[in-house]
mmCIF file of C-alpha atoms in Angstrom:
data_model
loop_
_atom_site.group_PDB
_atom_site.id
_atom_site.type_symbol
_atom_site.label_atom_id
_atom_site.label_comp_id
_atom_site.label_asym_id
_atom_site.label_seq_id
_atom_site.Cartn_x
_atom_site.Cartn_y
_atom_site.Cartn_z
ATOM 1 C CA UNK A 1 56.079 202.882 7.177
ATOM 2 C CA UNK A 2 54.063 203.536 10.519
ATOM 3 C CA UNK A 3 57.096 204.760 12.151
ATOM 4 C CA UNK A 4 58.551 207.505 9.623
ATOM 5 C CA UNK A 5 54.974 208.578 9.308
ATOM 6 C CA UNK A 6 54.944 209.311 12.915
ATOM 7 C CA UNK A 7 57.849 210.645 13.137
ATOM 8 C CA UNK A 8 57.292 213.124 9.873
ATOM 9 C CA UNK A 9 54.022 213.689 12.065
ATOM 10 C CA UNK A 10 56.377 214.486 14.981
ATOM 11 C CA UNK A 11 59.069 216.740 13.171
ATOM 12 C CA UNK A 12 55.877 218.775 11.758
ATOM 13 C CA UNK A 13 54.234 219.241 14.950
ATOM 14 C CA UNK A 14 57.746 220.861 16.304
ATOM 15 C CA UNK A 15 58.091 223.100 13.504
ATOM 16 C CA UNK A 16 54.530 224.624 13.738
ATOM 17 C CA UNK A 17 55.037 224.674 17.618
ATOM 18 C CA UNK A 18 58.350 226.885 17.129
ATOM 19 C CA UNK A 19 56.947 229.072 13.814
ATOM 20 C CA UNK A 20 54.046 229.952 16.723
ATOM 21 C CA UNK A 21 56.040 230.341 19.723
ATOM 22 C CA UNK A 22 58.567 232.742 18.347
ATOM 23 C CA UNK A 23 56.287 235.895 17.946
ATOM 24 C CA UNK A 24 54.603 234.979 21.084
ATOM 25 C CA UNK A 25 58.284 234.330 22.749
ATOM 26 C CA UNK A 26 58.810 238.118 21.533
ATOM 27 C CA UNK A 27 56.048 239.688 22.294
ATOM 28 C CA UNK A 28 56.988 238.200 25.864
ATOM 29 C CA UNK A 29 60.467 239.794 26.132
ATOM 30 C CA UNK A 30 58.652 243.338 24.971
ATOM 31 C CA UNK A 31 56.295 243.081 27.863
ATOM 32 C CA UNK A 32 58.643 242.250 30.113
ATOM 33 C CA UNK A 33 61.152 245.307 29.138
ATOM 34 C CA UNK A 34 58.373 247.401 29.209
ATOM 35 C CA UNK A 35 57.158 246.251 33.099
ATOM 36 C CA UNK A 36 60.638 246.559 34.172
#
């Protein structure tokens, strides 16, 4: 019980970490293209 909990916990946590990096990731790239 503890441990799928966690791990639900964990799997969450890595969604919501990739669903906010992605924009940011891109917004990254289009700064970079527009120094270079």
């Amino acid at each position: 019980m503890l441990k799928s909990g966690r791990m639900k916990i964990h799997r969450m946590r890595k969604t919501l970490t990739s669903v906010v990096l992605q924009p940011f990731l891109k917004s990254e790239k289009g700064l970079i293209s527009n120094l270079l």
